[in-house]
XYZ file of C-alpha atoms in Angstrom:
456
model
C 85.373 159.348 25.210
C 85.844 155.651 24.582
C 83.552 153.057 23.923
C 81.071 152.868 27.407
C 79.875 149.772 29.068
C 76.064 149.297 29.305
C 73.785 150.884 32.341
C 74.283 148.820 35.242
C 71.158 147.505 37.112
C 70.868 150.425 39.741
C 71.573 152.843 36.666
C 68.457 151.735 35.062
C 66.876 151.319 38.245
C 67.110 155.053 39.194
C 66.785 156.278 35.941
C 63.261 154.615 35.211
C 62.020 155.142 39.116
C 63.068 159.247 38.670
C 61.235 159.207 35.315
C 58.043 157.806 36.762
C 57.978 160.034 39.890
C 59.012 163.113 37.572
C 55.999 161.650 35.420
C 53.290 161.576 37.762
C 53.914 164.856 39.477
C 54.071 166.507 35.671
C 50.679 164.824 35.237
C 49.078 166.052 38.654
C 49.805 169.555 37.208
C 48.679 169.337 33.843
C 45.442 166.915 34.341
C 43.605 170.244 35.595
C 44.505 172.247 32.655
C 41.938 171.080 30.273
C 39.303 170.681 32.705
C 39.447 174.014 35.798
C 38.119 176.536 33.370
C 34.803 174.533 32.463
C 34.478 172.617 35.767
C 35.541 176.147 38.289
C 33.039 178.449 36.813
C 30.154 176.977 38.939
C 32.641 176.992 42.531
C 31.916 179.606 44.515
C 33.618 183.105 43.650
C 34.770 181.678 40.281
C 35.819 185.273 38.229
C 37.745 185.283 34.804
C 40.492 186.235 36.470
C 40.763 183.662 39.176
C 40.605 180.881 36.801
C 43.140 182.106 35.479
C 44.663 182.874 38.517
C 44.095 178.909 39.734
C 45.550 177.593 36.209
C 48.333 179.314 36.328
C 49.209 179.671 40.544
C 51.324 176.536 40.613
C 54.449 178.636 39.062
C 54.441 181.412 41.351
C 55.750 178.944 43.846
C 57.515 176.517 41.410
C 59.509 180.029 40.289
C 60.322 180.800 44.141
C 61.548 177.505 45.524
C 62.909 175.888 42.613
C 66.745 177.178 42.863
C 66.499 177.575 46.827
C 65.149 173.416 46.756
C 67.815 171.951 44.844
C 71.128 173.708 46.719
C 68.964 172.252 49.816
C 69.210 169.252 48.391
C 73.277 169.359 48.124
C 72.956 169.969 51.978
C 70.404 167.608 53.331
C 70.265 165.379 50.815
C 68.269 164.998 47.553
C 65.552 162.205 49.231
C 64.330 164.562 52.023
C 63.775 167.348 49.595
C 61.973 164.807 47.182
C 60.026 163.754 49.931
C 59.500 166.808 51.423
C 57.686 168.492 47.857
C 55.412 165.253 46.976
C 53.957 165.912 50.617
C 53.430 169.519 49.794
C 51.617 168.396 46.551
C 49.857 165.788 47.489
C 48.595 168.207 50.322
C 47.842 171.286 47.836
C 45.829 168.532 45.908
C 43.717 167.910 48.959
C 43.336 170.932 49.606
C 41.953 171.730 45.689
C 39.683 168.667 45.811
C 37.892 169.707 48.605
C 37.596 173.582 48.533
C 34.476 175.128 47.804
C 35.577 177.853 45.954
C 37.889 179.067 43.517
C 40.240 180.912 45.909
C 40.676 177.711 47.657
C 41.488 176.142 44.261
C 44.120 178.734 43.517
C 45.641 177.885 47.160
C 45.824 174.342 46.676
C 47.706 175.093 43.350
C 49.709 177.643 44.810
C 50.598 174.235 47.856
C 50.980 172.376 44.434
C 53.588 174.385 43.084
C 55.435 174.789 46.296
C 56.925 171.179 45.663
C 59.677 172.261 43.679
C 61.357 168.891 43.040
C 62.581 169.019 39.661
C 66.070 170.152 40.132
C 66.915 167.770 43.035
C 65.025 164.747 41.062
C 67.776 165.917 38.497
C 70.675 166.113 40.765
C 69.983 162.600 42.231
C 69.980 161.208 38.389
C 73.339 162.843 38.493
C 74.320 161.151 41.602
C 72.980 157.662 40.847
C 74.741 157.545 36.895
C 78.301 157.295 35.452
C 78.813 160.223 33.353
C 78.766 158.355 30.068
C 75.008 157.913 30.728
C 73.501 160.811 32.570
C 72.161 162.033 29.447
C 70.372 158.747 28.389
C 68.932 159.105 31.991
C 67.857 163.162 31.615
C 66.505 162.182 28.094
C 64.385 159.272 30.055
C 63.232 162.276 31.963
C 62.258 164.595 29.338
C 60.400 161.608 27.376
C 58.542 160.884 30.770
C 57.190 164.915 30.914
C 56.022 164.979 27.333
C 54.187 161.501 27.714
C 52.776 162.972 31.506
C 51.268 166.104 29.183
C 49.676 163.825 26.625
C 48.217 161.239 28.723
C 46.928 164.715 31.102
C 44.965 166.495 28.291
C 43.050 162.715 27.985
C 42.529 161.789 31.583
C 41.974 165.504 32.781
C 38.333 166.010 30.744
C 37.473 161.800 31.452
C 38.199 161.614 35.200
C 36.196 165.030 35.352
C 32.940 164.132 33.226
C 32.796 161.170 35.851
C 34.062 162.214 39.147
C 34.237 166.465 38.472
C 36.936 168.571 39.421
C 37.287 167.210 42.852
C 37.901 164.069 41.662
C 40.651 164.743 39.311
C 42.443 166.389 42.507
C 42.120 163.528 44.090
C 44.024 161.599 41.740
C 46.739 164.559 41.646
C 46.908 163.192 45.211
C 47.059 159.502 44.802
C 49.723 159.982 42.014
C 51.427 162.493 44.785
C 51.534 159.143 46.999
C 52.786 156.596 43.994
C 55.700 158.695 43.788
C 56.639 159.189 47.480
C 56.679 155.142 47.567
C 58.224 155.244 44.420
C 61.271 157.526 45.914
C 60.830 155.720 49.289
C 61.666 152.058 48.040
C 62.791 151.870 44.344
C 64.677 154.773 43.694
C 68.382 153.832 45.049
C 69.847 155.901 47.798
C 73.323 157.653 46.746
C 76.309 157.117 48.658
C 77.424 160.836 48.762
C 75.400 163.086 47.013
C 77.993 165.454 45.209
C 77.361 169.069 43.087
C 77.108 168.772 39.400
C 77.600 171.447 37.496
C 75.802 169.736 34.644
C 72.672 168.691 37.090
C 72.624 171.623 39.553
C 72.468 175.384 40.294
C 76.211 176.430 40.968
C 76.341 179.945 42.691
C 79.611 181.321 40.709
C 77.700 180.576 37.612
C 74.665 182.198 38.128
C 75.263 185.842 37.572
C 77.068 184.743 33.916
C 73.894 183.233 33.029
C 71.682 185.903 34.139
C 74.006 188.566 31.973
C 74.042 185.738 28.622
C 72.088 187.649 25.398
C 71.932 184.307 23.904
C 70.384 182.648 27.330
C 68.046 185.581 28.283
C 66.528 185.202 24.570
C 65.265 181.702 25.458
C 64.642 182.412 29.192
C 62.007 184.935 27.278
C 61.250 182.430 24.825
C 60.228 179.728 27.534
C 58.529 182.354 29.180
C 56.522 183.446 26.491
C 55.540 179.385 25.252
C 54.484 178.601 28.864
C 52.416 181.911 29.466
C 50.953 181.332 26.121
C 50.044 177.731 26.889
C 48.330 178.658 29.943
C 46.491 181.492 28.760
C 45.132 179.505 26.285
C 43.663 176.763 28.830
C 41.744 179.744 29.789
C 40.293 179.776 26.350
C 40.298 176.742 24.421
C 38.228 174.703 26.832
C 35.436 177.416 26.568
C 35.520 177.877 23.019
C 35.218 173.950 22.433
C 32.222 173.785 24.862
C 30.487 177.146 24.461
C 30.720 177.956 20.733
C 31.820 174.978 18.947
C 29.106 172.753 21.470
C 31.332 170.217 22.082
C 30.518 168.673 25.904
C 33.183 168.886 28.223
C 33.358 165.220 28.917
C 34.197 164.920 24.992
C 36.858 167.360 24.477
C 39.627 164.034 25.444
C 39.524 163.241 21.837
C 39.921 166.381 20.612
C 43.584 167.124 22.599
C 44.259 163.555 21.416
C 43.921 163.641 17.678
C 46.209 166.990 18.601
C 48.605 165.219 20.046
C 49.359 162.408 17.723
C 49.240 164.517 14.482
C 51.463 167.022 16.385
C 54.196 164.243 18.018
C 54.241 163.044 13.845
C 54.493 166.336 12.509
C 57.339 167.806 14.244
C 59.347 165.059 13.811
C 60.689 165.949 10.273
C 61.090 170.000 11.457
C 63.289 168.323 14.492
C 65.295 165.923 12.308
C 65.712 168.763 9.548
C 66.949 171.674 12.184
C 69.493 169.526 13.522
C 70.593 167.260 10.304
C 70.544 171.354 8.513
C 72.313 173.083 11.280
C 69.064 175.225 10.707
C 67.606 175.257 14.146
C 67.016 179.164 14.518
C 65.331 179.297 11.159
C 62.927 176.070 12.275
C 62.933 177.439 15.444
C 61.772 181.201 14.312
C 58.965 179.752 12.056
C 57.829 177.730 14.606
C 57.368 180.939 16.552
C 55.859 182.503 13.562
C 52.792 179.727 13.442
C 52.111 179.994 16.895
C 51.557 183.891 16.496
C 49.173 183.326 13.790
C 47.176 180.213 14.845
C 45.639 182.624 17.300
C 43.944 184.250 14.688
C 42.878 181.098 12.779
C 41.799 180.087 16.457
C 39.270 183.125 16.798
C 38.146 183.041 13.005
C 37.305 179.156 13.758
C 35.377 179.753 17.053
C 31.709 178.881 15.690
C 33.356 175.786 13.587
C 33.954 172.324 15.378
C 36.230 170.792 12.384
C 38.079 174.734 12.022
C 38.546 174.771 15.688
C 39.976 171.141 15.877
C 42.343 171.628 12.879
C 43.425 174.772 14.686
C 44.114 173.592 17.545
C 46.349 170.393 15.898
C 48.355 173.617 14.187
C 48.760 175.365 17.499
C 49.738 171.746 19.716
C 52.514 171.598 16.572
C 54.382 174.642 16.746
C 54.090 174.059 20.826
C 55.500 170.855 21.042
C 57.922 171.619 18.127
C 59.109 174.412 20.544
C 59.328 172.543 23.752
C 61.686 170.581 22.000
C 63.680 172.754 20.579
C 64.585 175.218 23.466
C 66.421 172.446 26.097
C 68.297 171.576 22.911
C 69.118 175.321 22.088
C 70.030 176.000 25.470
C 72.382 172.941 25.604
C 74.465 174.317 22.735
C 74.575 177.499 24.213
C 75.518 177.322 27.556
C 79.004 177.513 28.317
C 80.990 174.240 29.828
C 80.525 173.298 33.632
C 77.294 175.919 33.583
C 74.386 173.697 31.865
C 72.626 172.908 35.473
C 73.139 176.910 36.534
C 71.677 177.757 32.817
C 68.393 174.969 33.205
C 68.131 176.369 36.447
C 67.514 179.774 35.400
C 65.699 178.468 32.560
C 63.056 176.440 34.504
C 62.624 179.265 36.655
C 61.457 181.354 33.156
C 59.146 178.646 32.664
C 57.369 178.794 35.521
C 57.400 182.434 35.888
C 55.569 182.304 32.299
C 52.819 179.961 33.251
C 51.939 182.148 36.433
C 51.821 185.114 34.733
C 50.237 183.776 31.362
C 47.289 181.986 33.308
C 46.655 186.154 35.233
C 46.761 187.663 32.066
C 44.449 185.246 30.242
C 41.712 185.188 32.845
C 42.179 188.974 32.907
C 41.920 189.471 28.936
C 38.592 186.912 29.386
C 37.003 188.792 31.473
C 37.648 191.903 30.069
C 37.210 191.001 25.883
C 36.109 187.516 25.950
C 37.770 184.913 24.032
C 39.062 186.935 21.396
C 41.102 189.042 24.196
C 42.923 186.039 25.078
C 43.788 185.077 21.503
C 45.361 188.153 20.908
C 47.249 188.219 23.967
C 48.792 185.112 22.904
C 49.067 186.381 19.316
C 51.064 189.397 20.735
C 53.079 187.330 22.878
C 54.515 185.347 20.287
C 54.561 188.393 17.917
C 56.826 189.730 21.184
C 59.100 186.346 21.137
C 59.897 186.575 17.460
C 60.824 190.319 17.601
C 63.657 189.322 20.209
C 64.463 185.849 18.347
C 65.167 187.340 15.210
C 68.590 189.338 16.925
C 69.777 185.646 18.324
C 72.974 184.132 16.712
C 73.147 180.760 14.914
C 73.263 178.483 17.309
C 77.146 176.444 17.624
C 76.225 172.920 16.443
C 78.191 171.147 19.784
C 77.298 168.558 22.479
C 78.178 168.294 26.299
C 80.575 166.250 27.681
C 81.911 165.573 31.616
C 85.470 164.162 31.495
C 86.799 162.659 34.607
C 90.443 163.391 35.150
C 93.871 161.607 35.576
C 95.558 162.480 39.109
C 95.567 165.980 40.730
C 98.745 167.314 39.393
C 98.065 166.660 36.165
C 95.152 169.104 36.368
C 96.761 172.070 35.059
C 96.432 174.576 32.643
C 98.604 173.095 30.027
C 96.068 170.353 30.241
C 93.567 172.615 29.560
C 95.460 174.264 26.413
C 95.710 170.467 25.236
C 92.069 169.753 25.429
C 91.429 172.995 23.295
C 94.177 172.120 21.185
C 92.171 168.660 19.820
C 90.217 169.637 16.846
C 86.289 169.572 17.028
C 86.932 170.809 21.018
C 85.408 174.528 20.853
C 85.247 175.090 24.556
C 86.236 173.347 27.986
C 86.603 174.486 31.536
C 88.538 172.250 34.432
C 87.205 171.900 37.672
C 89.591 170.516 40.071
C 87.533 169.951 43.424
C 85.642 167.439 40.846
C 88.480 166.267 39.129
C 86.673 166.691 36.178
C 86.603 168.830 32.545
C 83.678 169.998 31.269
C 83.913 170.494 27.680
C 81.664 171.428 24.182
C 82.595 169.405 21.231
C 81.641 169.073 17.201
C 81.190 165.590 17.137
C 81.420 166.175 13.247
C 85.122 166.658 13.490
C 86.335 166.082 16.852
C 89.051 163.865 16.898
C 88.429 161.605 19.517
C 91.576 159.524 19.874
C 93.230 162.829 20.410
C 91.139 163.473 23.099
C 91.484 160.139 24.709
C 95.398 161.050 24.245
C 95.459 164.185 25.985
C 93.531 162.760 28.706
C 95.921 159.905 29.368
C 98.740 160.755 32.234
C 102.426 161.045 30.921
């Protein structure tokens, strides 16, 4: 807990490389999300439904392989399985950009998806950095996917007015092929890679996290924000095009003024829910808008400037709710069981998105736009029904402690630990030689800490 040196070289190295491979895969998968349901209706077979299908197919594989890929990784090692998952998506983007019909769309997303390299990408940073800056490096990370969605919802509808739906495959599958020679010769290859409880899926964990109230509340919640986003992908594009008469090729600036009024707004609703210790009450409201932008959605369909402002309101409480749940889930996931809990998070996500891009091109194609609006509108109604029950978040931060010599790994060294105030829960692992342990940094006294952890 004392003072830590600066990121070495290779730190930075792997920690910038990881973000920029995690970035362009991110934006492979969202650059279609604006554009498919505009752009697909003319491929062959094109239905509601399989729009929605094709939006949304990349998590049914992403739910399926992403657990399974990263223990692979602790056996083969974490560049194989890196490798082996930017083929796969470079090749479902091939296969996209040159189908002729929507089923062969939703089977080049479904290839897409099956490159399930987030959780090794994340064990690697684990590997490559000292524990005193792993986070900085998984913050890098998370920066990287928010930037990836951004800079997606503006290239997505440009590439397309220009080169169509093909075309922005085709750059899913060049950025596919930055990122394998991104992994092949900048990112630096790890000694030994080792299991982090922090990073990865441990099996002994897994069950406690599946049985957590607290954790299945924003496994739903994740859920719910990802099937909502997709759903409305189905929609939005449509309304903007077909009832506001806004060309396809001009809907960039639209998601853009969106995006930079919603990064500002959010920022004081962040700052406040963690300066406040009010994060479920921020968090719940946010919930709250999202349910009843749907509504001001529909009302604004005929209305360019209504259905802009509307959709600023609904990228807000989104983005204000991506943020919010890793943060939530950090605080509430018990010591040594963070990577097992993300795990089984992520896996929520991408179940969501699957099953929120079905339902959307189903409610389409059975009620039009509206149907999908309330869909969304009931999902969120859904999420704050089971948010409401969840406890105030504990207000504590993460920490992996490496530990003096084996004997001294003990259960009276654990009492110790618990014994500092500000320490409110910590676990030893011995095969790492490590603690894992949840702090108030408001009172935690930190040169008891570095105390107890000295040997006799």
């Amino acid at each position: 807990m004392q003072q830590a040196e600066s990121m070495t070289p290779i730190e930075r190295r792997a920690a910038v490389s990881l973000a920029a491979v995690f970035a362009f895969r991110m934006l492979g998968l969202f650059m279609v999300l604006p554009v498919l349901a505009t752009y697909g209706q003319h491929l062959d077979g094109a239905t509601p439904l399989l729009i929605g299908v094709a939006i949304g197919a990349y998590g049914f594989t992403q739910a399926l392989l992403q657990i399974p890929f990263g223990m692979l990784s602790d056996r083969i090692g974490r560049k194989p399985v890196i490798i082996g998952g930017l083929l796969l998506f470079a090749l479902g983007g091939l296969v996209a950009a040159q189908a002729d019909s929507m089923l062969g769309v939703v089977m080049g997303r479904i290839l897409q998806g099956a490159g399930a390299i987030a959780a090794a990408i994340m064990a690697l940073v684990a590997d490559l950095t000292r524990d005193e800056h792993r986070t900085k490096a998984m913050a890098m990370i998370g920066m990287s996917i928010g930037v990836s969605f951004g800079v997606a919802m503006i290239a997505g509808p440009l590439i397309a007015s220009v080169a169509g739906l093909s075309g922005v495959f085709y750059v899913t599958v060049a950025l596919a092929l930055v990122g394998l020679a991104l992994v092949t010769w900048v990112v630096p290859t790890p000694t030994l890679a080792l299991q982090h409880r922090e990073a990865g899926v441990v099996r002994s964990a897994l069950m406690p996290a599946l049985r957590n109230p607290e954790l299945l509340r924003l496994n739903y919640g994740i859920g719910a924000l990802h099937a909502i986003l997709m759903a409305s992908f189905v929609a939005i594009p449509l309304a903007l095009q077909d009832h506001a008469g806004l060309p396809t090729s001009q809907h960039w600036w639209v998601y853009l003024s969106a995006l930079l009024v919603s990064f500002v707004a959010m920022v004081p609703a962040i700052i406040y829910a963690e300066r406040k210790r009010r994060v479920k009450q921020v968090l719940l409201a946010a919930v709250a808008l999202l349910a009843a932008v749907q509504g001001m959605i529909w009302l604004n369909l005929d209305s360019l400037n209504g259905l802009v402002v509307a959709i600023v309101v609904y990228f807000t409480a989104f983005n204000l709710l991506e943020a919010t749940l890793p943060s939530l889930l950090s605080k509430i996931a018990p010591p040594g069981a963070k990577g097992t809990a993300m795990g089984v998070y992520s896996t929520s996500q991408f179940i969501g998105a699957a099953l929120g891009g079905a339902l959307g091109g189903a409610a389409y194609g059975e009620f039009g736009l509206g149907g999908v609006f309330l869909l969304c509108g009931l999902l969120a109604l859904s999420w704050l029904m089971i948010g409401v029950t969840m406890k105030q978040p504990p207000y504590v931060k993460s920490y992996r402690l490496p530990l003096p010599d084996a004997p001294f790994r003990d259960e009276a060294l654990l009492r110790r630990i618990l014994a500092v105030p500000g320490v409110a829960e910590a676990v030893i692992v011995a095969e790492e030689a490590a603690a894992y342990i949840k702090v108030d940094t408001q009172v935690l006294d930190r040169e008891a800490l570095d105390r107890v952890l000295q040997p006799a």
